[in-house]
Coordinates of C-alpha atoms and ligand atoms in Angstrom, one line a residue:
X260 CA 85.8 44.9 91.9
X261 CA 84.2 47.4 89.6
X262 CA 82.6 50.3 90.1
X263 CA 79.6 48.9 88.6
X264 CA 79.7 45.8 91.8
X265 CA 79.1 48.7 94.1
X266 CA 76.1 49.3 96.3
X267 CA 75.3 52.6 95.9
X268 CA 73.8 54.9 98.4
X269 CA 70.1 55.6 98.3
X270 CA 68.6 57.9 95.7
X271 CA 68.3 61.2 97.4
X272 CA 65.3 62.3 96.8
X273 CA 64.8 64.8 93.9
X274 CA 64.3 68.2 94.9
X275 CA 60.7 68.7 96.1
X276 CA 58.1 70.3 93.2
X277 CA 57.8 73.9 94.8
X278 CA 61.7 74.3 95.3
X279 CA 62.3 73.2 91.3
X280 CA 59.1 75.9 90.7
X281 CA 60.9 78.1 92.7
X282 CA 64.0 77.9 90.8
X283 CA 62.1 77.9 87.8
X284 CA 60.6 82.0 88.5
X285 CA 63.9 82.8 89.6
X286 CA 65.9 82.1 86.8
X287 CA 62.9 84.6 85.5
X288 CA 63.8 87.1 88.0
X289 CA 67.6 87.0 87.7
X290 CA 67.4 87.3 84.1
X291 CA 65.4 90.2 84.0
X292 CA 62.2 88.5 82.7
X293 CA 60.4 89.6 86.2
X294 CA 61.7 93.1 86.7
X295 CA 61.4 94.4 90.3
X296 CA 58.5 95.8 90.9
X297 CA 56.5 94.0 88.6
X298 CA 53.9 91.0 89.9
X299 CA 54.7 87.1 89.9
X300 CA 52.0 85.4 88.5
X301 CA 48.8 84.5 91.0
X302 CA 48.7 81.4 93.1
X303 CA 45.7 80.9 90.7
X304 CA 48.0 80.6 87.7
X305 CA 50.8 78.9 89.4
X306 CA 48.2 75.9 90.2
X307 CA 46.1 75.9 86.7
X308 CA 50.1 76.7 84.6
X309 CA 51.5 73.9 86.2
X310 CA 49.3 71.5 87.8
X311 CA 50.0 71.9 91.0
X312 CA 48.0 72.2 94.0
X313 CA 47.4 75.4 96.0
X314 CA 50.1 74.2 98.6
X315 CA 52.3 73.7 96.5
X316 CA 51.7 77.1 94.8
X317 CA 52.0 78.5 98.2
X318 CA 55.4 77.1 99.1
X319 CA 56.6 78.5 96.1
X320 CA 56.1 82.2 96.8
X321 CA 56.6 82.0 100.4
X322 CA 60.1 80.4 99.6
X323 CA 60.7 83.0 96.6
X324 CA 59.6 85.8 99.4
X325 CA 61.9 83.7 102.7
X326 CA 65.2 84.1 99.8
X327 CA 63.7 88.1 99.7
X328 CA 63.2 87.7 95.8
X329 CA 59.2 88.4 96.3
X330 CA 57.2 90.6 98.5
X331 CA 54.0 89.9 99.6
X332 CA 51.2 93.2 99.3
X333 CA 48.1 92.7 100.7
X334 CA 45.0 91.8 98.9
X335 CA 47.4 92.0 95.8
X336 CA 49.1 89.2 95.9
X337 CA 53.0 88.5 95.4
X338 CA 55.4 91.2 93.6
X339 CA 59.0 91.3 92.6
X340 CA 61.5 92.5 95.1
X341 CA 64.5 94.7 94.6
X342 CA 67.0 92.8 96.0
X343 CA 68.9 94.8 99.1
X344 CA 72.2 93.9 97.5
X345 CA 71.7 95.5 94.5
X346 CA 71.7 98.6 96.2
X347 CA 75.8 97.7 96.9
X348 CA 77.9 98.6 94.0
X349 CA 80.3 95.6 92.5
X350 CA 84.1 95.9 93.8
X351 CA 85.8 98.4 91.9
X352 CA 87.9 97.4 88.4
X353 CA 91.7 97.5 89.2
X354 CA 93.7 99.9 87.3
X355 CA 95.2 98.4 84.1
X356 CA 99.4 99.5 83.9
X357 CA 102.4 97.8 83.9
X358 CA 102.4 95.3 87.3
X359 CA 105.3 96.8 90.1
X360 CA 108.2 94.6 89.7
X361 CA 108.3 91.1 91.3
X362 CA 109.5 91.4 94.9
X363 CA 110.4 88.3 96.7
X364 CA 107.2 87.2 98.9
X365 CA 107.5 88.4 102.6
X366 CA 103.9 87.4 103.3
X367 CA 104.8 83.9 106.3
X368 CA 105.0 86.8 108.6
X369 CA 101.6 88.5 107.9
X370 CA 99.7 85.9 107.0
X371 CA 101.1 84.1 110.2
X372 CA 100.8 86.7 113.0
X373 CA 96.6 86.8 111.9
X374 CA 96.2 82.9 111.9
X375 CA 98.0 83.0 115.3
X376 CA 95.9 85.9 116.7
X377 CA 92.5 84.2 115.1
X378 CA 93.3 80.7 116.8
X379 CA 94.0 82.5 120.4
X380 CA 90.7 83.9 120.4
X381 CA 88.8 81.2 119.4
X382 CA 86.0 82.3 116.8
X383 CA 82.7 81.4 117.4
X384 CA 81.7 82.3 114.1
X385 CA 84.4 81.5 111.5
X386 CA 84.1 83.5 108.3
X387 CA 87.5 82.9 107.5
X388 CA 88.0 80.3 105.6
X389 CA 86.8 78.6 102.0
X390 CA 84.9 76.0 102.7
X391 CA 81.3 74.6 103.3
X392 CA 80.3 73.5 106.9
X393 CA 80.6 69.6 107.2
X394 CA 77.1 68.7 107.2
X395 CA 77.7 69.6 103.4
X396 CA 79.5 67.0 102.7
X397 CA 78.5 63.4 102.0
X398 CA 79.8 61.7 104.9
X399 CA 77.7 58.8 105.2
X400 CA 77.9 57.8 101.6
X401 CA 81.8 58.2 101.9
X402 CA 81.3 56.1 105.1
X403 CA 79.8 53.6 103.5
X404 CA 81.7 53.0 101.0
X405 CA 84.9 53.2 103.0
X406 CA 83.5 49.8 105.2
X407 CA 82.7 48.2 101.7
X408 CA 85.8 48.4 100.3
X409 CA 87.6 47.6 103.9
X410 CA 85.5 44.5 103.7
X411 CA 86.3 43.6 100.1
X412 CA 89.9 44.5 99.6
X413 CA 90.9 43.4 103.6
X414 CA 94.7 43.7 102.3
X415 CA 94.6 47.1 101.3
X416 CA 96.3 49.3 103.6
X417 CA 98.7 46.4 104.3
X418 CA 99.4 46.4 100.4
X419 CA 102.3 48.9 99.2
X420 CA 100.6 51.8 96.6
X421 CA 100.4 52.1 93.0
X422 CA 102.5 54.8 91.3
X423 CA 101.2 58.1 90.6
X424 CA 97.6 57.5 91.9
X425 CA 95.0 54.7 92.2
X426 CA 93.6 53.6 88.9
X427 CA 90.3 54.2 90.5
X428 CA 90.8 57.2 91.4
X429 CA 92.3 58.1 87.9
X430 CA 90.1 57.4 86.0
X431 CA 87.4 58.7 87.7
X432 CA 88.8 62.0 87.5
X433 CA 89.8 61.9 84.1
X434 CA 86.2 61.1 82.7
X435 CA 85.0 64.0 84.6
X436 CA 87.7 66.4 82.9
X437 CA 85.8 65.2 79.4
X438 CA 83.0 67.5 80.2
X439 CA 85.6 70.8 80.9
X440 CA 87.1 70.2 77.6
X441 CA 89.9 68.3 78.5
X442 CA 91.1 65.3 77.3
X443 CA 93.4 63.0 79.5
X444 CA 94.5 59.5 79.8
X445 CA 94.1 58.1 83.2
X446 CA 98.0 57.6 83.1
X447 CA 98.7 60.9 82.6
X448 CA 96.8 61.9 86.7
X449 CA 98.6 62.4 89.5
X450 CA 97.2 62.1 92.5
X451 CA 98.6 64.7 95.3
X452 CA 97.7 65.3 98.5
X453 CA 95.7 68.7 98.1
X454 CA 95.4 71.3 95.2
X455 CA 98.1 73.0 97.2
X456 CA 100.5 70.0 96.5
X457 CA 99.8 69.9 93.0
X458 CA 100.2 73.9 92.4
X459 CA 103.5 73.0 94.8
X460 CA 104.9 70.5 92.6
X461 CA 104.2 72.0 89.4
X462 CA 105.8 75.7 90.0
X463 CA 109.0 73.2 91.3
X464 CA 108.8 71.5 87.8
X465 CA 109.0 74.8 85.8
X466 CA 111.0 77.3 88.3
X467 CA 113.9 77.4 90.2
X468 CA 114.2 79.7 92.9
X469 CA 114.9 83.1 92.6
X470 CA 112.9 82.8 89.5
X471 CA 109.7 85.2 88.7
X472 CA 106.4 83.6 88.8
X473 CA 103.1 86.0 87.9
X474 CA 100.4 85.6 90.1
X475 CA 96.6 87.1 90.2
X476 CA 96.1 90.7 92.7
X477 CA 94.9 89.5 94.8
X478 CA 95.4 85.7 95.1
X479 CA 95.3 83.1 97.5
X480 CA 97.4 83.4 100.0
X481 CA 98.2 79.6 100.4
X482 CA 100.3 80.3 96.9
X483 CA 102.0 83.2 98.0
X484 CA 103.4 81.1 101.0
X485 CA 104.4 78.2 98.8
X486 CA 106.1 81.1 96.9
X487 CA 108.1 82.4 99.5
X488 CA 108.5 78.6 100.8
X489 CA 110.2 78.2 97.3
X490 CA 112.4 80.9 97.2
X491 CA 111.0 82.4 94.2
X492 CA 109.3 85.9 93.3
X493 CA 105.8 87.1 92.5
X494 CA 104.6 89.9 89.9
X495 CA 101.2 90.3 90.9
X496 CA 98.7 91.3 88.0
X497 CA 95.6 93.1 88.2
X498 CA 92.7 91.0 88.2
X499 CA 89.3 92.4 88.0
X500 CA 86.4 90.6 90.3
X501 CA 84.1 90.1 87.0
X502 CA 86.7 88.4 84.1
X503 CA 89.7 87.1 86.2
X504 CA 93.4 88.2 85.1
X505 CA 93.2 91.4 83.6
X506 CA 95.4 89.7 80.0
X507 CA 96.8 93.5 79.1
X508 CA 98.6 93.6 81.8
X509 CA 100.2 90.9 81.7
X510 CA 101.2 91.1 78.4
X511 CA 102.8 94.5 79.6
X512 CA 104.8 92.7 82.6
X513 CA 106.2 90.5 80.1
X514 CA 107.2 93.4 77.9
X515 CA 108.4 95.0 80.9
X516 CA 110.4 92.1 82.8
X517 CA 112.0 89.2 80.8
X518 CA 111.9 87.0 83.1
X519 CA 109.0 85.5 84.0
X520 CA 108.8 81.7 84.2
X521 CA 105.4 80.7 84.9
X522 CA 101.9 82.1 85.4
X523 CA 99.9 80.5 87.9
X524 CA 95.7 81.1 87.3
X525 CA 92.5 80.8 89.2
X526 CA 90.4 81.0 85.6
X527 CA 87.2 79.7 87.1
X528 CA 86.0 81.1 90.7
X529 CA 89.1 82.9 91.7
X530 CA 89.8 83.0 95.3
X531 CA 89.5 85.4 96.9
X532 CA 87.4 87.5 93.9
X533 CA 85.2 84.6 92.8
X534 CA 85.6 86.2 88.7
X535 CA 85.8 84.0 86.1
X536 CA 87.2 84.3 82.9
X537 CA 85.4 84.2 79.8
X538 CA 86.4 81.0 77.5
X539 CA 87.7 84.1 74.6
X540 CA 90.2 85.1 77.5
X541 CA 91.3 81.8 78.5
X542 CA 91.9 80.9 74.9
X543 CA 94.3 84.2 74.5
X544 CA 95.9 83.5 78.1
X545 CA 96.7 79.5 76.8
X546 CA 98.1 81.1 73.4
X547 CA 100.0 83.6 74.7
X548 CA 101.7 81.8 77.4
X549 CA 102.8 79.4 74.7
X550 CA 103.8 81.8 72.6
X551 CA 106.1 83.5 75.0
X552 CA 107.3 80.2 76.4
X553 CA 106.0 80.9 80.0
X554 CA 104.9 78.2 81.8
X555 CA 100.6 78.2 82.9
X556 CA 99.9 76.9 85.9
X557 CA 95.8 76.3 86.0
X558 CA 94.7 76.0 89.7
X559 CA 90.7 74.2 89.3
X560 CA 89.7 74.2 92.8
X561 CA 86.2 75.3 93.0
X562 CA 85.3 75.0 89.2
X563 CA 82.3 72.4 90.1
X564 CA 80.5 74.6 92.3
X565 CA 79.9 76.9 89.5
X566 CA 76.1 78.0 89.4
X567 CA 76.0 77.6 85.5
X568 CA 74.0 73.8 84.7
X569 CA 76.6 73.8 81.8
X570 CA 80.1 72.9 83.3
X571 CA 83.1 75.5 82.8
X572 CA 85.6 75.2 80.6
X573 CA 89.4 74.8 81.7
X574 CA 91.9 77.0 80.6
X575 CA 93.7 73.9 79.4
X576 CA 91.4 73.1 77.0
X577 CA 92.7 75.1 74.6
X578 CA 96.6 73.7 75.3
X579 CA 97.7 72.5 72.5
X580 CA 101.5 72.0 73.5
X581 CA 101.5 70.6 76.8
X582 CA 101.6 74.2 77.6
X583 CA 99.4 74.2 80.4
X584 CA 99.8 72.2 84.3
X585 CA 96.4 71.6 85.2
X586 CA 96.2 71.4 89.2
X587 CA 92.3 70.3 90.2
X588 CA 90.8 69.6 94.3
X589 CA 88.5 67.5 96.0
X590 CA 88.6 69.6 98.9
X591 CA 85.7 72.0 98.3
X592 CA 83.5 69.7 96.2
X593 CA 83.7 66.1 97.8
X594 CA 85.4 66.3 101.0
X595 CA 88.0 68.7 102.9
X596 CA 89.5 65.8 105.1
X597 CA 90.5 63.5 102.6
X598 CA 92.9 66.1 101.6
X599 CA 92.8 65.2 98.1
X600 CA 93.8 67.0 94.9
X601 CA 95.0 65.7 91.2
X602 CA 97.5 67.4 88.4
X603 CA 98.0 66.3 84.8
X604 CA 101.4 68.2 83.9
X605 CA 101.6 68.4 80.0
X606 CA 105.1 68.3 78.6
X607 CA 106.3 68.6 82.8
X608 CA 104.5 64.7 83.1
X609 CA 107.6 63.1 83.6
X610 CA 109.6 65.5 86.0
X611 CA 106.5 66.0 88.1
X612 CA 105.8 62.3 88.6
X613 CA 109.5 62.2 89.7
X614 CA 109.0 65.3 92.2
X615 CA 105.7 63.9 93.6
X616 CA 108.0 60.7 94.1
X617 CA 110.7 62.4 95.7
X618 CA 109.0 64.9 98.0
X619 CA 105.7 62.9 99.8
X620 CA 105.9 59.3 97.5
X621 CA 101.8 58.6 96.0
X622 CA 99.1 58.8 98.6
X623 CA 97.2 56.5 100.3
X624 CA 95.3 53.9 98.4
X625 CA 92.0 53.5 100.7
X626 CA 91.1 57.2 100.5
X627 CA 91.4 57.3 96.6
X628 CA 90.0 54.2 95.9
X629 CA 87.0 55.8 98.4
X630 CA 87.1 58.9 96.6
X631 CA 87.1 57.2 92.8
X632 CA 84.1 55.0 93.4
X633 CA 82.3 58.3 94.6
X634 CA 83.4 60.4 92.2
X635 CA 82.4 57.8 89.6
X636 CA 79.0 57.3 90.4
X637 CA 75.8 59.5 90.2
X638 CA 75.8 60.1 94.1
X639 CA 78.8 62.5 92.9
X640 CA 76.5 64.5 90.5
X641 CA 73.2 64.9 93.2
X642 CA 76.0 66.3 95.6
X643 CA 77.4 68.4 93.6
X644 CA 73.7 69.7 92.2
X645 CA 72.2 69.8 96.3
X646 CA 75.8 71.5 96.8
X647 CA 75.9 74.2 94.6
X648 CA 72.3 75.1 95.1
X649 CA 72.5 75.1 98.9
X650 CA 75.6 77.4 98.6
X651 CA 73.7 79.7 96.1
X652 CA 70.9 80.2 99.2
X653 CA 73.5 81.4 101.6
X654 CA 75.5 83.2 98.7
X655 CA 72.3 85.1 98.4
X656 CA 71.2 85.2 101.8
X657 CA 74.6 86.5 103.0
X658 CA 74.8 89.3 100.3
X659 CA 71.3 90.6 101.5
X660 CA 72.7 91.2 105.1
X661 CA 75.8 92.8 104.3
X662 CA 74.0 94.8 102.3
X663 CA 71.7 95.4 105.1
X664 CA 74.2 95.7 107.7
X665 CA 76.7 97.5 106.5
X666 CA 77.7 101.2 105.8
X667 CA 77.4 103.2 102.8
X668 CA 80.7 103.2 100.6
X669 CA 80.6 99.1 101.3
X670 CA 80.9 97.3 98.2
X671 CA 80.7 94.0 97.1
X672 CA 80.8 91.3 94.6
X673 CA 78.8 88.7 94.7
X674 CA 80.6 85.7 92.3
X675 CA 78.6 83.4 90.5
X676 CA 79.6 80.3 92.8
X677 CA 82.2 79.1 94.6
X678 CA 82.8 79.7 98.5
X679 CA 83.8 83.5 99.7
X680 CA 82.6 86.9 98.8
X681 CA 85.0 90.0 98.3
X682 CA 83.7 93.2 100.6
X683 CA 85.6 96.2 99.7
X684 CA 84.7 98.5 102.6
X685 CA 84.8 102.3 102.7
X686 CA 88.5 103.3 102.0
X687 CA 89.1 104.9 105.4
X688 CA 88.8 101.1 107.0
X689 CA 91.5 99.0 107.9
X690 CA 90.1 95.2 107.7
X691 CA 93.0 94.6 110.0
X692 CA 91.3 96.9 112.3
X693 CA 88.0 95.0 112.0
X694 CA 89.7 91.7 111.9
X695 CA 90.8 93.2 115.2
X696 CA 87.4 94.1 116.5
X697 CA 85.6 91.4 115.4
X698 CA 87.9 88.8 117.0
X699 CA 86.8 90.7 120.4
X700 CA 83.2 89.7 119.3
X701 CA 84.4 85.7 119.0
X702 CA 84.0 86.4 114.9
X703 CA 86.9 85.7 112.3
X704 CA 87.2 87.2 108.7
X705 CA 90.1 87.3 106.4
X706 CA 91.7 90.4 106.1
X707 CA 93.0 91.6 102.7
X708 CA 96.0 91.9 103.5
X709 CA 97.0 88.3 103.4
X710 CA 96.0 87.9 99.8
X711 CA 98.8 89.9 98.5
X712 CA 102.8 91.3 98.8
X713 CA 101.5 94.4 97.8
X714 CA 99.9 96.7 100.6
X715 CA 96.8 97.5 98.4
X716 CA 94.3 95.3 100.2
X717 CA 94.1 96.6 103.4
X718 CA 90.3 98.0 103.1
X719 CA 88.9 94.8 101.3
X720 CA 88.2 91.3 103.3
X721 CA 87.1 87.6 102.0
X722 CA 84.0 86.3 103.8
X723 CA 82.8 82.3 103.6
X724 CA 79.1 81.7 102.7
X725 CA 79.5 78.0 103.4
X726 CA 78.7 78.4 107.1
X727 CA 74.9 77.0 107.4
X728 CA 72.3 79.9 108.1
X729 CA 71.7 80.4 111.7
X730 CA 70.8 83.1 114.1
X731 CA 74.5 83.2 115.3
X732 CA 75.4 83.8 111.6
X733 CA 73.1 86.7 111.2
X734 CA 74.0 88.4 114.6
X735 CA 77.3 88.1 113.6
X736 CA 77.0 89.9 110.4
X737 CA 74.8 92.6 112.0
X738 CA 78.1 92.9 114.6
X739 CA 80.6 93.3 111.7
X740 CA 78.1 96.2 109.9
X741 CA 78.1 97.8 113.3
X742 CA 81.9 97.7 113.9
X743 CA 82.8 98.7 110.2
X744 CA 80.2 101.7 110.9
X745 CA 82.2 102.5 114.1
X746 CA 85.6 102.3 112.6
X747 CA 84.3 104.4 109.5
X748 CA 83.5 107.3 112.4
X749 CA 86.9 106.7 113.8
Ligands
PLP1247 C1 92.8 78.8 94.8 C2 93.1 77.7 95.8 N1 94.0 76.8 95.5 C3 94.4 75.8 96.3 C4 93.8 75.6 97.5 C5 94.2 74.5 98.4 O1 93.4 73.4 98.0 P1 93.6 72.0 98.8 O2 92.9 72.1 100.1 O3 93.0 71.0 97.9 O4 95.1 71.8 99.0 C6 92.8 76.5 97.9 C7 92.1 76.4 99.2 O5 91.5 77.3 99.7 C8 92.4 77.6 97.0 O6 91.5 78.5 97.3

């Protein structure tokens, strides 16, 4: 069947008038063409400048002043707020020097001990993690599609799998790479079983262990435990929460240690900083790498959930050797339980395709062919679009109570998409300490600690803004500003 055959789900309706008016003014108000302070244009002139009728009109300001862009004065209509989060400075800049040597990663223990301690006490608000709630996800188009192609291809779980990844699924994934800059044959996909797979098998395909690998500081801690899993060592370089990998410095590890192997970067939305790197630095990082024969390991997870309209660039787009392992998710964008992810390996095809062979053999065909036909249809892009703006609503939301709630000396960056936030909190707290307290409160937060070997974290901590806004959320929140206040007293 092709893709075309396929009933598609419903149009979702478009968004409604006042909410694209809405977006409209606040593009104007986050690029500084309404300046705090100044006055949004009447109800008056919303209605006779666009048509629309006074309700509409309305619903515009009252959602512009509900998101705590506007404020409403009395008698003089609506005016430009300054935003409470702009009153919290960005996460500080690392310090630029030559990285501490690689040390083997000891993190299991660490990063172990809090996931134990978080599961025994049973969060009732999880802040934890990086992902959106469920209800974000398309489950009844995926649903749907799951019974149509049970119904059409009856033989397919009984049928063994192709090689590599589903055709489908392949080519699905591979159109969508066009817009990033990429260009790859369908042929040239694997399909592995999360992003973690795929960063798994590719640092296996370029290292051996006891080999150095440089990693962003701080990074994921998911790839510092494949790390240690692997037997191999980390460099961590200073990344800065604005451009990503700071490029000087590692230039200066590899002056300074001749043996790293690989680089593995989170160009676009890092977790847990959310920076991105401008396309100027991605372009250096690819030519460098290849100049220096050091493997680049791109990990793409959370790339589509950008706020730009125009879709990021991958670092790989400017391989021009095979230079570059590009590692990509569906967990974050489509669905976290189909465990999903894809690579494309560059000159590492071959050995990788062997690997993926060896260690788990391809995945299942149902989910991908699933996954393909949603991927490939425009159901994909309104998800995405409804997505990204319904995480940039609790992005916002979320930064305005911390800013709120929490003491002086907090900082924070808010990133321009993706999942989590980075709170730097005043240097005499411990997040382990408020990990600590907040469990007692039912509330879970990653600590810094876990996103690094190095013990320079300890008074930062990741927060998730895909949790859906509730009271439970905000009273949470308020409970973590109140504990960090008390610990700060401590
Ligand atoms: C940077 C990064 N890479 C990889 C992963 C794992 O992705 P997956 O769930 O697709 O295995 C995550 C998940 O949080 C992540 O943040």
């Amino acid at each position: 069947m092709t893709v075309t055959e396929l009933t598609l789900p419903p149009m979702q309706p478009a968004q409604p008038l006042y909410r694209m008016l809405a977006d409209h003014y606040l593009g104007a108000i986050r690029s500084g063409v309404l300046m705090p302070g100044e006055r949004m244009p009447s109800v008056r002139t919303l209605m006779r400048t666009h048509g629309v009728s006074l309700s509409t009109a309305l619903q515009v300001c009252r959602h512009l002043e509900a998101e705590g862009w506007l404020e409403a004065r009395e008698r003089s209509g609506y005016f430009v707020r300054q935003p409470r989060r702009a009153l919290l400075a960005p996460v500080k800049e690392p310090e630029v020097a030559t990285p501490d040597p690689a040390a083997y990663v000891g993190v299991h223990a660490r990063v172990s001990a809090i996931v134990a301690r978080g599961q025994q006490a049973n969060a009732r608000v999880d802040l934890s993690g990086a992902s959106g709630a469920p209800a974000l996800y398309p489950s009844a188009a995926l649903n749907r599609i799951t019974t149509q192609v049970l119904r059409r291809h009856p033989f397919l779980l009984t049928q063994a799998v192709t090689p590599n990844g589903h055709p489908e699924l392949q080519i699905a994934v591979a159109r969508r790479a066009l817009d990033m800059g990429m260009q790859i044959a369908p042929d040239e996909v694997v399909v592995t079983h999360g992003c973690i797979e795929a960063v798994n098998l590719a640092l296996r395909a370029v290292a051996q262990p006891g080999d150095t690998v440089a990693v962003e500081s701080p990074t994921y801690y998911g790839l510092l435990q494949v790390l240690e899993s692997l037997g191999m060592r980390a460099v961590e370089i200073p990344t800065s929460p604005r451009t990503g990998m700071s490029l000087e410095a590692l230039e200066m590890a590899v002056q300074a240690y001749d043996n790293i192997r690989a680089v593995v970067v989170v160009p676009n939305l890092q977790n847990p900083l959310g920076s991105i790197m401008p396309d100027a630095a991605k372009r250096r990082m690819a030519a460098f790498c290849e100049q220096h024969n050091i493997a680049l390991i791109e990990d793409d997870t959370y790339s589509p959930l950008a706020d730009s309209n125009t879709p990021l660039k991958a670092l790989k787009a400017w391989d021009r050797t095979g230079n570059v392992i590009y590692c990509a998710s569906l967990s974050k964008t489509v669905a976290p339980g189909l465990r999903l992810g894809w690579m494309t390996a560059g000159r590492w095809q071959e050995r990788v395709q062997m690997l993926k062979f060896a260690q788990s053999r391809p995945n299942d065909s149902l989910l991908q062919v699933v996954a393909g036909r949603f991927v490939a249809s425009g159901a994909y892009d309104r998800h995405i679009r409804t997505l990204r703006q319904t995480l940039r609503e609790q992005r916002e939301r979320m930064a305005e109570s911390i800013a709120e709630c929490f003491p002086a000396g907090t900082r924070l960056s808010v990133p321009s998409g993706g999942l989590a936030m980075w709170v730097e909190l005043p240097t005499n707290v411990s997040s382990v300490a408020l990990f600590d307290a907040a469990l007692k409160h039912s509330i879970r937060i990653a600590p810094g600690t876990m996103f690094s070997n190095l013990n320079r974290f300890d008074h930062f901590f990741r927060i998730c803004f895909g949790l859906e806004p509730s009271a439970n959320l905000e009273a949470a929140l308020a409970t973590l500003g109140e504990l960090t206040r008390q610990l700060t007293e401590a």
